[in-house]
Coordinates of C-alpha atoms in Angstrom, one line a residue:
X256 CA -10.6 38.4 76.7
X257 CA -8.1 35.9 75.5
X258 CA -8.8 32.2 76.3
X259 CA -7.4 28.9 75.4
X260 CA -9.2 25.6 74.7
X261 CA -7.6 22.1 74.1
X262 CA -9.3 19.7 71.8
X263 CA -8.1 16.6 69.9
X264 CA -4.4 17.3 70.4
X265 CA -4.7 20.8 69.0
X266 CA -4.7 24.2 70.7
X267 CA -7.5 26.6 69.9
X268 CA -6.9 30.3 70.5
X269 CA -9.8 32.8 70.3
X270 CA -10.6 36.3 71.2
X271 CA -13.4 38.7 70.8
X272 CA -12.2 40.0 67.4
X273 CA -10.9 37.2 65.2
X274 CA -10.1 33.5 65.0
X275 CA -6.7 32.0 64.1
X276 CA -6.1 28.6 62.3
X277 CA -5.6 25.5 64.3
X278 CA -4.3 22.0 63.8
X279 CA -6.9 19.2 63.6
X280 CA -6.2 15.6 64.4
X281 CA -3.4 13.7 66.0
X282 CA 0.1 15.2 66.2
X283 CA 1.3 12.7 63.6
X284 CA -1.7 13.3 61.3
X285 CA -2.8 17.0 61.4
X286 CA -4.4 19.2 58.9
X287 CA -5.4 22.9 58.9
X288 CA -9.0 23.9 59.6
X289 CA -10.8 26.9 60.9
X290 CA -10.7 27.2 64.7
X291 CA -13.8 27.3 66.8
X292 CA -15.3 30.8 66.5
X293 CA -17.0 32.7 69.3
X294 CA -20.7 33.4 69.3
X295 CA -21.0 36.9 68.1
X296 CA -24.7 36.6 67.2
X297 CA -23.9 37.2 63.5
X298 CA -21.7 34.5 62.0
X299 CA -20.5 33.9 58.4
X300 CA -19.8 30.2 57.7
X301 CA -17.2 29.6 54.9
X302 CA -18.1 27.4 51.9
X303 CA -17.4 23.7 52.2
X304 CA -17.5 23.8 56.0
X305 CA -20.1 22.7 58.5
X306 CA -20.4 24.2 61.9
X307 CA -22.1 22.1 64.6
X308 CA -24.1 24.2 67.1
X309 CA -25.0 23.1 70.6
X310 CA -27.6 24.9 72.6
X311 CA -27.1 24.6 76.4
X312 CA -24.8 21.6 75.8
X313 CA -27.2 19.7 73.4
X314 CA -27.0 19.4 69.7
X315 CA -29.1 22.1 68.1
X316 CA -28.4 22.4 64.4
X317 CA -25.7 22.6 61.7
X318 CA -25.0 26.0 60.1
X319 CA -25.1 26.3 56.4
X320 CA -22.5 28.4 54.5
X321 CA -23.3 32.1 54.5
X322 CA -25.0 34.3 57.0
X323 CA -26.3 32.7 60.3
X324 CA -27.7 34.2 63.5
X325 CA -27.1 32.7 67.0
X326 CA -28.4 33.4 70.5
X327 CA -25.7 34.7 72.8
X328 CA -24.7 32.6 75.8
X329 CA -27.1 29.8 74.9
X330 CA -25.7 28.8 71.5
X331 CA -22.1 27.7 71.0
X332 CA -20.1 26.4 68.0
X333 CA -19.0 23.0 69.2
X334 CA -17.4 21.4 66.1
X335 CA -16.1 22.7 62.7
X336 CA -16.1 20.0 60.0
X337 CA -14.5 20.4 56.6
X338 CA -16.5 18.9 53.7
X339 CA -13.5 18.9 51.3
X340 CA -11.7 15.8 50.3
X341 CA -9.1 14.9 52.9
X342 CA -5.8 13.2 52.1
X343 CA -4.3 11.2 55.0
X344 CA -0.8 9.7 54.9
X345 CA -1.0 6.2 56.4
X346 CA 2.2 5.5 58.4
X347 CA 4.5 2.6 57.4
X348 CA 3.6 -0.7 59.0
X349 CA 4.6 -4.3 59.0
X350 CA 2.5 -7.0 57.5
X351 CA 3.0 -10.7 56.8
X352 CA 1.9 -12.2 53.5
X353 CA 0.3 -15.6 53.0
X354 CA 3.7 -17.1 52.2
X355 CA 5.2 -15.7 55.5
X356 CA 7.1 -12.8 54.0
X357 CA 7.3 -9.7 56.2
X358 CA 6.5 -6.5 54.2
X359 CA 6.9 -2.9 55.1
X360 CA 4.0 -1.0 53.4
X361 CA 2.5 2.5 53.6
X362 CA -0.2 4.3 51.7
X363 CA -2.4 7.3 51.1
X364 CA -6.0 7.5 52.1
X365 CA -8.6 9.8 50.4
X366 CA -11.8 10.4 52.3
X367 CA -14.6 12.9 52.7
X368 CA -17.1 13.8 55.6
X369 CA -20.6 13.2 54.4
X370 CA -22.5 13.6 57.6
X371 CA -21.1 16.3 60.0
X372 CA -23.3 15.1 62.8
X373 CA -22.0 11.5 62.8
X374 CA -18.4 12.7 62.3
X375 CA -18.8 14.9 65.4
X376 CA -20.7 12.6 67.8
X377 CA -20.0 9.1 66.3
X378 CA -16.3 9.0 67.0
X379 CA -13.9 11.1 69.1
X380 CA -11.3 11.6 66.4
X381 CA -12.5 10.5 62.9
X382 CA -9.2 10.9 61.1
X383 CA -7.3 8.9 63.7
X384 CA -10.0 6.2 63.7
X385 CA -9.9 5.9 59.9
X386 CA -6.1 5.8 59.9
X387 CA -6.0 2.9 62.4
X388 CA -8.8 1.2 60.5
X389 CA -6.7 1.5 57.3
X390 CA -3.7 0.0 59.0
X391 CA -5.5 -3.0 60.4
X392 CA -7.4 -3.6 57.2
X393 CA -4.2 -3.5 55.2
X394 CA -2.6 -6.1 57.4
X395 CA -5.7 -8.3 57.1
X396 CA -5.8 -8.0 53.3
X397 CA -2.1 -8.7 52.9
X398 CA -2.4 -11.9 54.9
X399 CA -4.7 -13.2 52.2
X400 CA -2.2 -12.8 49.4
X401 CA 1.2 -14.2 48.5
X402 CA 4.1 -12.0 47.8
X403 CA 3.8 -12.4 44.0
X404 CA 0.1 -11.5 44.1
X405 CA 0.7 -8.4 46.2
X406 CA 2.7 -6.9 43.4
X407 CA 0.4 -8.1 40.6
X408 CA -2.9 -7.3 42.3
X409 CA -2.3 -3.9 43.8
X410 CA -5.4 -2.4 42.2
X411 CA -7.5 -5.3 43.5
X412 CA -5.9 -4.8 47.0
X413 CA -6.7 -1.0 46.9
X414 CA -10.4 -1.8 46.0
X415 CA -10.7 -4.3 48.8
X416 CA -9.3 -1.7 51.2
X417 CA -11.8 0.9 50.2
X418 CA -14.7 -1.5 50.5
X419 CA -13.6 -2.7 54.0
X420 CA -13.1 0.8 55.3
X421 CA -16.4 2.1 54.1
X422 CA -18.2 -0.8 55.8
X423 CA -16.7 0.2 59.2
X424 CA -16.8 4.0 58.8
X425 CA -20.4 4.3 57.7
X426 CA -21.4 5.0 61.4
X427 CA -18.8 7.8 61.5
X428 CA -20.3 9.8 58.6
X429 CA -17.1 9.4 56.6
X430 CA -16.7 7.8 53.2
X431 CA -13.4 6.5 51.9
X432 CA -13.0 7.5 48.2
X433 CA -9.8 5.6 47.4
X434 CA -6.7 4.1 48.9
X435 CA -3.4 4.0 47.1
X436 CA -0.3 2.0 48.2
X437 CA 2.8 4.2 48.1
X438 CA 5.6 1.8 48.7
X439 CA 6.2 -1.9 49.4
X440 CA 9.5 -2.9 50.9
X441 CA 10.6 -6.5 51.2
X442 CA 13.5 -7.9 53.3
X443 CA 17.0 -7.8 51.6
X444 CA 17.3 -11.5 51.3
X445 CA 13.8 -11.8 49.7
X446 CA 14.7 -9.0 47.4
X447 CA 17.9 -10.9 46.3
X448 CA 15.9 -14.0 45.8
X449 CA 13.4 -12.1 43.7
X450 CA 16.2 -10.6 41.6
X451 CA 17.7 -14.1 41.1
X452 CA 14.3 -15.4 40.1
X453 CA 13.9 -12.6 37.6
X454 CA 17.3 -13.2 36.2
X455 CA 16.6 -17.0 35.9
X456 CA 13.3 -16.3 34.2
X457 CA 15.0 -13.9 31.7
X458 CA 17.8 -16.5 31.0
X459 CA 15.1 -19.1 30.5
X460 CA 13.2 -16.9 28.1
X461 CA 16.5 -16.1 26.3
X462 CA 17.4 -19.8 26.0
X463 CA 13.9 -20.7 24.7
X464 CA 14.1 -17.8 22.2
X465 CA 17.6 -18.9 21.1
X466 CA 16.5 -22.6 20.7
X467 CA 13.4 -21.4 18.7
X468 CA 15.7 -19.3 16.5
X469 CA 18.0 -22.3 15.9
X470 CA 15.0 -24.5 15.1
X471 CA 13.6 -21.9 12.7
X472 CA 17.0 -21.6 11.1
X473 CA 17.4 -25.3 10.6
X474 CA 13.9 -25.6 9.2
X475 CA 14.6 -22.7 6.8
X476 CA 17.9 -24.3 5.7
X477 CA 16.1 -27.6 5.1
X478 CA 13.3 -26.0 3.2
X479 CA 15.8 -24.1 1.1
X480 CA 17.8 -27.2 0.4
X481 CA 14.6 -29.0 -0.5
X482 CA 13.5 -26.2 -2.9
X483 CA 16.9 -26.1 -4.4
X484 CA 16.8 -29.9 -5.1
X485 CA 13.4 -29.6 -6.6
X486 CA 14.4 -26.7 -8.8
X487 CA 17.6 -28.5 -9.8
X488 CA 15.7 -31.7 -10.7
X489 CA 13.2 -29.7 -12.6
X490 CA 16.0 -27.9 -14.4
X491 CA 17.7 -31.2 -15.2
X492 CA 14.4 -32.6 -16.5
X493 CA 13.8 -29.6 -18.7
X494 CA 17.4 -29.8 -19.9
X495 CA 17.0 -33.5 -20.9
X496 CA 13.7 -32.8 -22.6
X497 CA 15.2 -29.9 -24.5
X498 CA 18.3 -32.0 -25.4
X499 CA 16.1 -34.9 -26.5
X500 CA 13.9 -32.5 -28.5
X501 CA 17.0 -31.0 -30.1
X502 CA 18.5 -34.4 -30.9
X503 CA 15.2 -35.5 -32.4
X504 CA 15.1 -32.4 -34.5
X505 CA 18.7 -32.9 -35.5
X506 CA 18.0 -36.5 -36.5
X507 CA 15.0 -35.4 -38.5
X508 CA 17.0 -32.6 -40.1
X509 CA 19.8 -35.1 -41.0
X510 CA 17.3 -37.6 -42.4
X511 CA 15.6 -34.9 -44.5
X512 CA 19.0 -33.7 -45.7
X513 CA 20.1 -37.3 -46.5
X514 CA 16.8 -38.0 -48.3
X515 CA 17.2 -34.8 -50.3
X516 CA 20.8 -35.8 -51.1
X517 CA 19.7 -39.3 -52.2
X518 CA 17.0 -37.8 -54.4
X519 CA 19.4 -35.4 -55.9
X520 CA 22.0 -38.2 -56.4
X521 CA 19.5 -40.4 -58.1
X522 CA 18.4 -37.6 -60.4
X523 CA 22.0 -36.9 -61.2
X524 CA 22.7 -40.6 -62.0
X525 CA 19.8 -40.8 -64.5
X526 CA 21.3 -38.0 -66.5
X527 CA 23.9 -38.5 -69.3
X528 CA 27.4 -39.5 -68.0
X529 CA 26.0 -40.3 -64.6
X530 CA 27.8 -43.7 -64.5
X531 CA 31.1 -42.0 -65.1
X532 CA 30.4 -39.5 -62.3
X533 CA 29.5 -42.4 -60.0
X534 CA 32.7 -44.2 -60.9
X535 CA 34.8 -41.1 -60.1
X536 CA 33.0 -40.7 -56.7
X537 CA 33.6 -44.3 -55.8
X538 CA 37.3 -44.1 -56.7
X539 CA 37.7 -41.0 -54.6
X540 CA 36.1 -42.6 -51.6
X541 CA 38.2 -45.7 -51.9
X542 CA 41.4 -43.7 -52.1
X543 CA 40.3 -41.6 -49.0
X544 CA 39.3 -44.7 -47.0
X545 CA 42.6 -46.5 -47.9
X546 CA 44.6 -43.5 -46.8
X547 CA 43.0 -43.5 -43.3
X548 CA 43.6 -47.1 -42.5
X549 CA 47.1 -46.5 -41.1
X550 CA 46.1 -43.5 -39.0
X551 CA 43.3 -45.1 -37.0
X552 CA 44.8 -48.5 -36.0
X553 CA 48.1 -50.3 -35.8
X554 CA 46.6 -53.3 -37.5
X555 CA 46.1 -52.9 -41.3
X556 CA 44.0 -55.2 -43.4
X557 CA 44.8 -54.9 -47.1
X558 CA 43.0 -56.5 -50.0
X559 CA 45.0 -58.9 -52.2
X560 CA 44.7 -56.6 -55.2
X561 CA 45.3 -53.3 -53.4
X562 CA 47.5 -52.2 -56.1
X563 CA 44.9 -52.6 -58.8
X564 CA 42.9 -49.4 -58.4
X565 CA 41.0 -49.8 -61.7
X566 CA 39.9 -53.4 -60.8
X567 CA 38.6 -52.3 -57.5
X568 CA 36.7 -49.4 -59.0
X569 CA 35.3 -51.8 -61.6
X570 CA 34.2 -54.2 -58.8
X571 CA 32.5 -51.4 -56.9
X572 CA 30.7 -50.2 -60.0
X573 CA 29.5 -53.8 -60.8
X574 CA 28.0 -54.0 -57.2
X575 CA 26.3 -50.6 -57.7
X576 CA 24.9 -51.5 -61.1
X577 CA 23.5 -54.8 -59.7
X578 CA 21.8 -53.1 -56.8
X579 CA 20.4 -50.4 -59.1
X580 CA 18.6 -52.8 -61.4
X581 CA 14.8 -52.9 -60.8
X582 CA 13.3 -56.2 -59.7
X583 CA 10.6 -57.4 -62.1
X584 CA 7.4 -57.2 -60.0
X585 CA 5.3 -59.4 -62.4
X586 CA 7.6 -62.4 -62.2
X587 CA 7.8 -62.0 -58.4
X588 CA 4.0 -61.9 -58.0
X589 CA 3.7 -64.9 -60.4
X590 CA 6.1 -66.9 -58.4
X591 CA 4.3 -66.1 -55.2
X592 CA 1.0 -67.4 -56.8
X593 CA 2.5 -70.6 -58.1
X594 CA 4.6 -71.4 -54.9
X595 CA 2.8 -69.7 -51.9
X596 CA 4.8 -71.7 -49.3
X597 CA 8.2 -70.8 -50.7
X598 CA 10.1 -67.6 -50.2
X599 CA 11.1 -65.6 -53.4
X600 CA 14.5 -66.4 -54.6
X601 CA 17.3 -64.1 -53.3
X602 CA 19.5 -62.7 -56.1
X603 CA 23.2 -63.1 -55.3
X604 CA 25.9 -60.9 -56.6
X605 CA 29.4 -62.1 -57.1
X606 CA 32.4 -59.9 -56.8
X607 CA 34.4 -59.7 -59.9

């Protein structure tokens, strides 16, 4: 015999031979589950399902998966609960944030039936009840947050939703595993304002980065100029030190060369015909100096006897011979002893 039963917005069809699937829940939120089977004395309960048995209209027991035996007429399968994790799509709803911004938000709810007895007798439609609870809880939680925190603290918002739903659904034998927000829609004007805010923030960051780059560039240029000045001064200092050292060495070399030349000249003068060689050298230097007078200046000073070359050479040789004579040291020391307050007499030479 074919019969029809109506329960929870779904139609249950059954006959004496087999059962067909049915829709469980509200028309907007329905899921597939096994239909209510007939009492055929021997029943096979599928895995992850709980069949609630009533005897003469009163709860009797819950059938376990596998083989089960029932008394005809007295026992009846009243509810079939699925113990699998159930996914419910929470419809889109309006909510007002703490800063008075209207949001359109929807989500997905994941739950599981832990106690088939409470789920069957604690609430008329557990899934519909949980869906409504999720919507009201979401509106309440969004009212505690500003718009910016809604986007930043979605994970915290989901956790608060799960905690609030579990507190209310404990008497229904249902446990909410997690809640995920699918989409958050804001009004167009608010979206434009958010976009402008993001652009302004990016421009601000770009300006700050550009100013920091300019600052770093100026600092690097100043540091480079400072290092260049230091290196240039150190190079100039080293150059002056090297130049002074070179000049000192050159002076020493010249002095040593001049000393050696004087020694060689003195040795040459002590030899035979040394005076004649000295006279020849003086005459050559005189003639050379006299020839350069007219080249270096417009004013020429000539001696009175410029035409007498031999007389001038003789005069130069007389001066040389006078300076070359040794000073008697004994007479000088004796004079210093006899007249300690007087200076030694200075010998004068007269030009001839």
